[in-house]
Short mmCIF file of C-alpha atoms and ligand atoms in Angstrom, two decimals:
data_model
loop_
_atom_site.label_atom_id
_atom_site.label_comp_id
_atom_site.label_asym_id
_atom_site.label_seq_id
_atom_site.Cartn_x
_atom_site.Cartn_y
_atom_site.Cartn_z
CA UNK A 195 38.10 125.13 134.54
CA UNK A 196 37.67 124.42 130.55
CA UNK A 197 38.76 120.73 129.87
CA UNK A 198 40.71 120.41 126.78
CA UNK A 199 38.08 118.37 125.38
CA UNK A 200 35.59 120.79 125.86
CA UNK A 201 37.67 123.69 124.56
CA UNK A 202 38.71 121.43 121.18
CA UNK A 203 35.20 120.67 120.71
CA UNK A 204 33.77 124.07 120.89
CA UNK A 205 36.71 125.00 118.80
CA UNK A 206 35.19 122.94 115.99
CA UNK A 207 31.38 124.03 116.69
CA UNK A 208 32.63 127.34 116.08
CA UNK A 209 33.56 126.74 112.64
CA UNK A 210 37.67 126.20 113.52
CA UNK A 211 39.48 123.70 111.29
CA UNK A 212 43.15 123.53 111.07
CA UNK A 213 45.32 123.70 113.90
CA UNK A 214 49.10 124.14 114.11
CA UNK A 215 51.35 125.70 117.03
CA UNK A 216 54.39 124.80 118.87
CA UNK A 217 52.94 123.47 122.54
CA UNK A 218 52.97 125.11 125.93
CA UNK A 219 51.97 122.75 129.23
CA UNK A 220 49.27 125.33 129.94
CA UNK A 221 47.11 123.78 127.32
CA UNK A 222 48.91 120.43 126.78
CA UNK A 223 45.42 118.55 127.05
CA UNK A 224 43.83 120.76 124.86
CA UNK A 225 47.45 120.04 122.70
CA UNK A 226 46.50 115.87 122.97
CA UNK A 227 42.95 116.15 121.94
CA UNK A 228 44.05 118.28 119.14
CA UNK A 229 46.78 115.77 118.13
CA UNK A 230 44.36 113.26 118.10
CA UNK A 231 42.16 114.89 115.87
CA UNK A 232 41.19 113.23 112.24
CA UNK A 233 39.28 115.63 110.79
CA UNK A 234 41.48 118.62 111.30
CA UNK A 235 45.23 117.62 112.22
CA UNK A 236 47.26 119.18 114.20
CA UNK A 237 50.28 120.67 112.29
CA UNK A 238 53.10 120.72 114.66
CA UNK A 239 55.66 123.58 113.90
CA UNK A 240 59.12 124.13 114.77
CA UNK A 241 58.87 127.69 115.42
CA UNK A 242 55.69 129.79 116.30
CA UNK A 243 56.59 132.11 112.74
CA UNK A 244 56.33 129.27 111.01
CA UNK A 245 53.06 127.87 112.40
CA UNK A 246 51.82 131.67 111.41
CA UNK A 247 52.79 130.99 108.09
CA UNK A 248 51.46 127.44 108.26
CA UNK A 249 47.89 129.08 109.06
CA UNK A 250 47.82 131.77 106.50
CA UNK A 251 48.21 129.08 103.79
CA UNK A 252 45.60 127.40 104.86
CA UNK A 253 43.02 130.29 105.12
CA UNK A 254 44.17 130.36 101.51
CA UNK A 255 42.77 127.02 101.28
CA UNK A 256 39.51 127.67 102.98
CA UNK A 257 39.92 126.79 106.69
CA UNK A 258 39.47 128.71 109.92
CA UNK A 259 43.20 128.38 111.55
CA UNK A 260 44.18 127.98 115.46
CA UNK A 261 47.99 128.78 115.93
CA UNK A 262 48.52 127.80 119.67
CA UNK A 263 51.58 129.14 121.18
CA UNK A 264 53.26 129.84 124.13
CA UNK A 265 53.47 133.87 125.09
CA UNK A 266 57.32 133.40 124.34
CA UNK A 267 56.61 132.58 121.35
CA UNK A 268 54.63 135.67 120.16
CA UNK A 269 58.04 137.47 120.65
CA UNK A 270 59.16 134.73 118.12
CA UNK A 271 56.54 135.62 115.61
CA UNK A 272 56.23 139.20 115.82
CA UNK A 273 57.69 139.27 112.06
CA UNK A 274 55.45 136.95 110.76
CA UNK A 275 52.61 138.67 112.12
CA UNK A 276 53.22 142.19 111.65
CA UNK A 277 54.42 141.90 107.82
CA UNK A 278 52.50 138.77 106.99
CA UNK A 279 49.10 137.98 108.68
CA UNK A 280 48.21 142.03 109.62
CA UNK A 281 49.91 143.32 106.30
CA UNK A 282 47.96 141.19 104.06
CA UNK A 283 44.72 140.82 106.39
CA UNK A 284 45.29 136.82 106.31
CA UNK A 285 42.46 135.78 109.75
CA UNK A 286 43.56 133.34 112.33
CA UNK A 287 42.83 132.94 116.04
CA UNK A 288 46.48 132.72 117.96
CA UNK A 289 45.42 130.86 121.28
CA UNK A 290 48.27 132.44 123.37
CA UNK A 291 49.45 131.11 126.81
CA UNK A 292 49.94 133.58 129.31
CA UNK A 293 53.06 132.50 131.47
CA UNK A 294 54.24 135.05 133.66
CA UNK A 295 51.05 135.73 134.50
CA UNK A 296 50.90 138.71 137.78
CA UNK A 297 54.20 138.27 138.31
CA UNK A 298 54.41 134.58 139.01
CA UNK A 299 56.48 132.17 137.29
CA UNK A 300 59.53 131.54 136.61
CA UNK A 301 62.28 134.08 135.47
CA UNK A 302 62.22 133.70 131.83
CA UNK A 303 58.19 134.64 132.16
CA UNK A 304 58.44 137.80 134.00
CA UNK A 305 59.02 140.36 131.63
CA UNK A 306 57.58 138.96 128.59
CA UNK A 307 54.43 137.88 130.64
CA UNK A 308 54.21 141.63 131.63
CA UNK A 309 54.14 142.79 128.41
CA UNK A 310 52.02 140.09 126.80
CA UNK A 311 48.67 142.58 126.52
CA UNK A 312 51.03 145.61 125.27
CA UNK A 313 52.24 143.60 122.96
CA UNK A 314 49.07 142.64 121.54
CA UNK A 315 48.30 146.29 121.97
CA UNK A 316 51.29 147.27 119.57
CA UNK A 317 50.42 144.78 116.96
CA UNK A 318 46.88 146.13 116.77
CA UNK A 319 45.49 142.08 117.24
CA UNK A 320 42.07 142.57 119.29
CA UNK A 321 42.15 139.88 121.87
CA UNK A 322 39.98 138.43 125.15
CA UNK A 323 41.51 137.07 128.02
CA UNK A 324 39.78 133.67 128.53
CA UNK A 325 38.10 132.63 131.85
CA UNK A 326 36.64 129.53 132.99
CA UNK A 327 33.04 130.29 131.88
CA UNK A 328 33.57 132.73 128.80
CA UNK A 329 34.78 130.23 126.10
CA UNK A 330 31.59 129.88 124.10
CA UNK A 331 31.38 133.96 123.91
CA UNK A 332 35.22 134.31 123.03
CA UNK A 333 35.14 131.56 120.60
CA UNK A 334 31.92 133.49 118.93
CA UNK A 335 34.17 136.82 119.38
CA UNK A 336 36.80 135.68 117.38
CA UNK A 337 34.90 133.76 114.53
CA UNK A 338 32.65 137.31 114.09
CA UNK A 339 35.86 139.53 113.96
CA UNK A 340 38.44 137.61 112.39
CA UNK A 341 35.71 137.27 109.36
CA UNK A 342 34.54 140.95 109.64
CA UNK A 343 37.99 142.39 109.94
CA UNK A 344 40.00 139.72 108.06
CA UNK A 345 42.62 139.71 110.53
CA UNK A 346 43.93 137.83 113.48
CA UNK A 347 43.01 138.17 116.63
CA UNK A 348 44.29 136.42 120.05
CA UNK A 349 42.72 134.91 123.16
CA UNK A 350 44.98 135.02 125.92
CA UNK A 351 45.12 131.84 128.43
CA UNK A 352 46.47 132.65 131.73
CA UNK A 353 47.08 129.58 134.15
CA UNK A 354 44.30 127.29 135.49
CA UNK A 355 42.00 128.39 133.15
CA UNK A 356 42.42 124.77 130.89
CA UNK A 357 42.38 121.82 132.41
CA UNK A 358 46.01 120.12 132.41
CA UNK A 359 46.98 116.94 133.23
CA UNK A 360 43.75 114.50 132.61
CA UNK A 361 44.52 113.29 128.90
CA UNK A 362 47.47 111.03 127.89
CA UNK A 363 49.83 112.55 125.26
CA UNK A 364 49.12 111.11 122.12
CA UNK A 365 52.65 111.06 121.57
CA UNK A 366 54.68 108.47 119.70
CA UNK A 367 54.01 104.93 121.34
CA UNK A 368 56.96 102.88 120.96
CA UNK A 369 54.84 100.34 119.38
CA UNK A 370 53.93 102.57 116.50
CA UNK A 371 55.92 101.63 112.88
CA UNK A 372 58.38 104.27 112.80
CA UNK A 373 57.54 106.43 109.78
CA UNK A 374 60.92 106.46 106.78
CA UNK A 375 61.45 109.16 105.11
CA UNK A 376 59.97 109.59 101.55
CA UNK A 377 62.07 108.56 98.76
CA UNK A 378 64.75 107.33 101.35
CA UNK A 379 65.96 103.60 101.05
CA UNK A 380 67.39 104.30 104.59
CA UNK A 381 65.92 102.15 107.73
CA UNK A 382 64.58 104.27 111.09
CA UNK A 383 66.85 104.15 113.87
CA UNK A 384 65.97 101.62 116.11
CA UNK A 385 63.84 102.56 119.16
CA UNK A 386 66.13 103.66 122.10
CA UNK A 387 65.48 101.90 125.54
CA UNK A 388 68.37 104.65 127.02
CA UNK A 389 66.55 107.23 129.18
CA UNK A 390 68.13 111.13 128.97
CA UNK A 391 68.85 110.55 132.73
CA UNK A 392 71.55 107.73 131.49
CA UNK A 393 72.88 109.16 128.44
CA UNK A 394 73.52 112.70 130.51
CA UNK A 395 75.51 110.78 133.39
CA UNK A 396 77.45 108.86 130.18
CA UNK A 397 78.43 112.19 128.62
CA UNK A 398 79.08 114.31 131.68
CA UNK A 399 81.53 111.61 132.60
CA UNK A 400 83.08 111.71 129.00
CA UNK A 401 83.49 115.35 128.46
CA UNK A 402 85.46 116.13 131.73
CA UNK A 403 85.66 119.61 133.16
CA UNK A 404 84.18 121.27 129.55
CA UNK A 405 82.01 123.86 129.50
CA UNK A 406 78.09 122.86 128.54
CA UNK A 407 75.58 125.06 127.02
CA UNK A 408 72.41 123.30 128.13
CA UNK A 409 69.06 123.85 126.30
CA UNK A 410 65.88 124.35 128.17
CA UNK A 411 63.61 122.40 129.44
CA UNK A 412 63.92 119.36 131.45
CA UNK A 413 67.45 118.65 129.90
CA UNK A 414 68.86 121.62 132.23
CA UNK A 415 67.21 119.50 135.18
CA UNK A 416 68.34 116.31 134.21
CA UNK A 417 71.73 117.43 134.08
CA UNK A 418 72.16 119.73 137.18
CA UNK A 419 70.69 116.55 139.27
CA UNK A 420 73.28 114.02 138.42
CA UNK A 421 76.32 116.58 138.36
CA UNK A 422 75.90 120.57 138.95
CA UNK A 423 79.00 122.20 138.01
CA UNK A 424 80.24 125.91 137.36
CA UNK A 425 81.03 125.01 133.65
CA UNK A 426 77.30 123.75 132.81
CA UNK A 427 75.13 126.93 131.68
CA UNK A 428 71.42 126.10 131.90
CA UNK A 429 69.33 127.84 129.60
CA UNK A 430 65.99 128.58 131.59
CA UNK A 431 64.50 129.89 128.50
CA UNK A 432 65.36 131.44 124.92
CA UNK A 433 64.42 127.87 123.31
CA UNK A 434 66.94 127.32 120.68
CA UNK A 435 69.61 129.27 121.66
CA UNK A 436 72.04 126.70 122.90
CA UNK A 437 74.21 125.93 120.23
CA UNK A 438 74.25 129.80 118.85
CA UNK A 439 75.65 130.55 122.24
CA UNK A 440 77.91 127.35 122.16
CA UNK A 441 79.23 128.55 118.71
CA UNK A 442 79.81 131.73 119.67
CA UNK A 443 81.88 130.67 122.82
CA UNK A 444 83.76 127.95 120.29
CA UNK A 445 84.88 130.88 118.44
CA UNK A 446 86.04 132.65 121.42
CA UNK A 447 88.60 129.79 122.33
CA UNK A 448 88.95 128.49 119.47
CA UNK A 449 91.76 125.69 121.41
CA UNK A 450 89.15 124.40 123.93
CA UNK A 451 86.60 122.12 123.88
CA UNK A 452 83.27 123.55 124.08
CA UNK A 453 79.65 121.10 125.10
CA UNK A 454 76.20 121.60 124.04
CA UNK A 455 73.42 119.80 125.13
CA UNK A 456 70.51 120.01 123.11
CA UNK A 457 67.09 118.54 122.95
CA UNK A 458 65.09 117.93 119.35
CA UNK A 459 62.57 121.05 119.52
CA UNK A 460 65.09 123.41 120.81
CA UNK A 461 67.61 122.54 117.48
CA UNK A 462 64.41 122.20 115.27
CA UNK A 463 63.61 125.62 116.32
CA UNK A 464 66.89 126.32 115.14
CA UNK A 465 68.00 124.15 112.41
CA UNK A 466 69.72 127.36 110.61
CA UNK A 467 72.08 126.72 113.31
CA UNK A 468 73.85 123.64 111.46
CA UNK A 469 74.55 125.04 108.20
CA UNK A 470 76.45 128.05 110.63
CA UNK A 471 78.10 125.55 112.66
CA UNK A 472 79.41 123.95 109.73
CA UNK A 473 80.50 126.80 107.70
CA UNK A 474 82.30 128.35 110.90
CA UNK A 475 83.62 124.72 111.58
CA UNK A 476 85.10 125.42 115.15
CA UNK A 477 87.08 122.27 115.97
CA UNK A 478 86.59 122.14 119.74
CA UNK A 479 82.77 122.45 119.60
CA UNK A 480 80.37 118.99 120.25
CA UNK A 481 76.88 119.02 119.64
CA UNK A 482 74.86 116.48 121.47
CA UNK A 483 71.16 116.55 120.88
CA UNK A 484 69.16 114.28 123.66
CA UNK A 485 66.63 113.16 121.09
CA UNK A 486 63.02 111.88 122.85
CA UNK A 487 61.39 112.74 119.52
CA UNK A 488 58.77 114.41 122.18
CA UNK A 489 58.16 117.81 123.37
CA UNK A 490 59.11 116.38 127.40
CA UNK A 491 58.82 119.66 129.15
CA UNK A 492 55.49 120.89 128.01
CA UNK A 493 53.64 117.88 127.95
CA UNK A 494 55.22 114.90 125.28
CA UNK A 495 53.70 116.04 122.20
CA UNK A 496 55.03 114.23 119.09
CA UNK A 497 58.09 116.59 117.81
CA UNK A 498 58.70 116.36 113.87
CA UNK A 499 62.15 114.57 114.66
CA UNK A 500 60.88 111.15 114.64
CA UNK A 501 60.33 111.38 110.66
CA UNK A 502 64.02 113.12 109.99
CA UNK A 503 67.30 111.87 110.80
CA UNK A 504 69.23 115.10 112.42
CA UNK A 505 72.20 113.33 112.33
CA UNK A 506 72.32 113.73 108.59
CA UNK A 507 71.38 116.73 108.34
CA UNK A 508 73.85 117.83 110.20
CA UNK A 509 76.62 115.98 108.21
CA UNK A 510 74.88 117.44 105.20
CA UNK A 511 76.02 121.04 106.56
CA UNK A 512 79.39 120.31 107.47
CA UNK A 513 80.33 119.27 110.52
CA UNK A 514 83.41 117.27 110.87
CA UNK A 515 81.19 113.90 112.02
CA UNK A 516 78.10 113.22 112.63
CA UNK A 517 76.84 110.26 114.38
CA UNK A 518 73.51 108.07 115.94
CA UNK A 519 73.84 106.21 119.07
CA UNK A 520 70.87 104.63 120.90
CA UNK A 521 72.79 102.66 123.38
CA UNK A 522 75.27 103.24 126.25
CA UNK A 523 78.37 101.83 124.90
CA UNK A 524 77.71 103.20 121.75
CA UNK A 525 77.50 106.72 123.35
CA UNK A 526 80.69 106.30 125.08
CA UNK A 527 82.46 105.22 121.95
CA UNK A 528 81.27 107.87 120.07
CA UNK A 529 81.99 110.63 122.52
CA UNK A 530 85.74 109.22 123.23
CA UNK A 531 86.37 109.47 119.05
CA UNK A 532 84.61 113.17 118.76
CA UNK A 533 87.15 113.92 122.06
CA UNK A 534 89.90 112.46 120.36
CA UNK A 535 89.58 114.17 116.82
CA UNK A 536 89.31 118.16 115.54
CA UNK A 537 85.27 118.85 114.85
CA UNK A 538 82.96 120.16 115.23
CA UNK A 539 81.03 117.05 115.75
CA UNK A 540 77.21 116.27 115.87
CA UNK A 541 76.37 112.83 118.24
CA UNK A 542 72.36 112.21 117.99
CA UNK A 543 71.27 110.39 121.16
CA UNK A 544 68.38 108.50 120.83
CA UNK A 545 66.32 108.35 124.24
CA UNK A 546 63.66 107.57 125.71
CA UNK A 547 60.40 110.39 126.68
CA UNK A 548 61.31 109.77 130.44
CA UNK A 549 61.41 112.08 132.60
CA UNK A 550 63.32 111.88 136.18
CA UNK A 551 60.95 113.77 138.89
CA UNK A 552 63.99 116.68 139.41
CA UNK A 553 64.03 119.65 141.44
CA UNK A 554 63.93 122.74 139.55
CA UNK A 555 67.10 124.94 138.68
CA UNK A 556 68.19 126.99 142.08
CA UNK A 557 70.45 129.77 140.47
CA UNK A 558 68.94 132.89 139.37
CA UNK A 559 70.25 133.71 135.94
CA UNK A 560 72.89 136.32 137.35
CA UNK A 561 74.37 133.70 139.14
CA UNK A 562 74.28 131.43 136.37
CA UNK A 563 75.95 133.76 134.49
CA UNK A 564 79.00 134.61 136.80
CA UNK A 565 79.70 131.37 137.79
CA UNK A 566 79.72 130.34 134.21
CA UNK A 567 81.97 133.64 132.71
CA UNK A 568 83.77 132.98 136.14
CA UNK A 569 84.53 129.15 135.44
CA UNK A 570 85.31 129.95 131.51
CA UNK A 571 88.26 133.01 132.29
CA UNK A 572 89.94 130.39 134.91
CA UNK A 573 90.13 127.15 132.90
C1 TPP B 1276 59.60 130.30 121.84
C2 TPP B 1276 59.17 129.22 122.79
N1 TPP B 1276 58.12 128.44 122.47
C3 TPP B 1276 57.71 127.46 123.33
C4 TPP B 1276 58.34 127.27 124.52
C5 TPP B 1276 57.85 126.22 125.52
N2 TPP B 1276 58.81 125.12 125.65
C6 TPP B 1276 59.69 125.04 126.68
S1 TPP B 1276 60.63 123.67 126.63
C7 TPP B 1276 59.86 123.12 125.24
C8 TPP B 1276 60.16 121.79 124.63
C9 TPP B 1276 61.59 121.57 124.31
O1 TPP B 1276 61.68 120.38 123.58
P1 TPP B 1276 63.01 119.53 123.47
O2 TPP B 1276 64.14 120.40 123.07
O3 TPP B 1276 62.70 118.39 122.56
O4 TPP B 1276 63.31 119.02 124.94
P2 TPP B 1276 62.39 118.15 125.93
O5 TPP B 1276 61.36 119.08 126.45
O6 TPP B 1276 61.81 117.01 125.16
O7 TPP B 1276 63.30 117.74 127.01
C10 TPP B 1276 58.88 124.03 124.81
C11 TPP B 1276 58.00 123.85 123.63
C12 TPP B 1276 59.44 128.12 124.82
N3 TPP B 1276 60.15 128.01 125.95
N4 TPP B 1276 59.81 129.06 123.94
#
């Protein structure tokens, strides 16, 4: 097996300099040594298209990019690199995970993980699969034909290949000053000592028999251990997609309450979300985002909400409130005014990185789906 070290060192002998991506556990040590880096940073992105456009401006500026991503996110960026990075010939070397690798992993793996090579295949983006002794020939590969061809070109990562699980995340220490924004008079929110596992058994208690749109990750977990229900829908993959869905259901019925629970990458990977929300203003929807500032599920790398306060942006695009909480009582409070009042209404819940050791998500997704359509026609 590589160790991330080893693979973010012979990154750099090879002539690699900037680094941006959005992470996947498959190469979260790799992801912490990169985070650590001084010399060359690692950019983290909300979206995989935007880390592609992150790493064509800086060949502009005269470095070799990485853009690490997940194979999920390749669907995410297919856009970005078909009609920016091929169509102009701007070089980069995507370091793609390969979940779903032969058919083994979990459902929302299998079919994109099939068609991961094809899909490199259609894009015309030469790529290597890596193995455990072939990194100082790939990484010479894809210097010698990203230059020659000015293009990108991939290596694919398929499990145990990387080391995982040897480095500490570099991830936001609590002790760290809390970085303000720029130009804001406006102090960070205080540190949260509230784990997720808390403020979920707070607000499942609150909202009642409401329906919950649950984004993925270790939220989904979190949640199904301390109450499974018909009405919760766990999202097992499609990062981001909660509140669309949760919207869209709002909409539906318009006279019912409808739940989200969201994490702080899944809504950064779909902030275009808010400004929807609150244009469409559906007054029975409520937004929670479960806010670790961390990228839990793949690893705790440092997500870019610990510099932005989501709470205003969201009462910036409209919904009816928008609030922070960081305590219990204060999560109660807020929940029992957003039940009490039309919304839509944003509550940011500031948490802890945690994470309670959960079982994994039983249902396969056709159950999850009847149940849920099922528990939504009968309430
Ligand atoms: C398009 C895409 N890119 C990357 C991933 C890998 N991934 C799964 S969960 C997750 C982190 C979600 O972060 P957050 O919403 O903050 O919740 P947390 O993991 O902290 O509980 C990531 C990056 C994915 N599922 N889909």
């Amino acid at each position: 097996m590589i160790s991330g070290r080893d693979f973010a060192s012979g990154l750099e002998r090879h002539g690699f300099d900037f680094f941006t991506g959005v992470p996947c556990s498959l190469i979260e040590d790799l992801l912490a040594v990169l985070e650590r880096g001084s010399r060359a940073p690692y950019v983290a992105a909300v979206r995989e298209d935007a880390a592609v456009g992150v790493a064509a401006g800086a060949w502009f500026g005269g470095r070799a990019p990485v853009v690490l991503m997940q194979n999920s996110g390749l669907g995410t960026s297919l856009n970005a690199l078909a009609s920016l990075s091929l169509m102009y010939g701007l070089p980069a070397l995507l370091v793609v995970t390969w979940r779903g690798f032969e058919g083994k992993d979990a459902p929302e793996h299998i079919l994109t993980g099939e068609i991961t090579p094809r899909l490199l295949e259609l894009l015309r983006i030469p790529f290597r699969i890596l193995a455990a002794d072939s990194l100082e020939s790939d990484l010479a590969w894809a210097g010698r034909e990203m230059r020659a061809r000015r293009q990108p070109v991939a290596l694919l990562v398929p499990p145990k290949v990387v080391e995982t699980g040897r480095v500490e995340p570099a991830a936001a220490s609590a002790a760290e000053p809390r970085p303000r924004a720029p130009g804001s008079a406006e102090a960070p929110l205080a540190v949260s000592a509230m784990s997720r596992l808390t403020a979920l058994s707070i607000a499942l208690k609150a909202i009642g028999g409401a329906p919950v749109l649950h984004a993925n990750g270790y939220i989904c977990r979190e949640s199904f251990s301390v109450a499974d229900r018909p009405q919760s829908f766990y999202m097992i993959g499609s990062m981001g997609m909660a509140p669309a869905i949760g919207l869209g259901l709002a909409l539906a019925r318009p006279a019912r309450r409808t739940v989200v629970f969201d994490g702080d990458g899944n809504l950064l990977m779909n902030l275009g979300i808010l400004p929807m929300i609150g244009a469409a203003r559906p007054p029975g929807l409520l937004h929670l985002v479960f806010d670790n500032e961390v990228y839990g599920s793949t690893g705790n790398q440092a997500s870019p909400s610990r510099s932005v306060r989501l709470d205003r942006l969201a009462a910036a695009a409209g919904f009816a409130s928008a609030v922070a909480v960081s305590d219990p009582q204060a999560l109660d409070g807020a929940l029992h005014a957003a039940l009490d009042a039309p919304g839509p209404h944003f509550v940011l819940v500031k948490v802890t990185a945690d994470e309670a050791e959960v079982p994994r998500i039983p249902y396969t997704p056709a159950a999850l789906r009847d149940r849920f359509r099922a528990a939504i026609q009968e309430a």
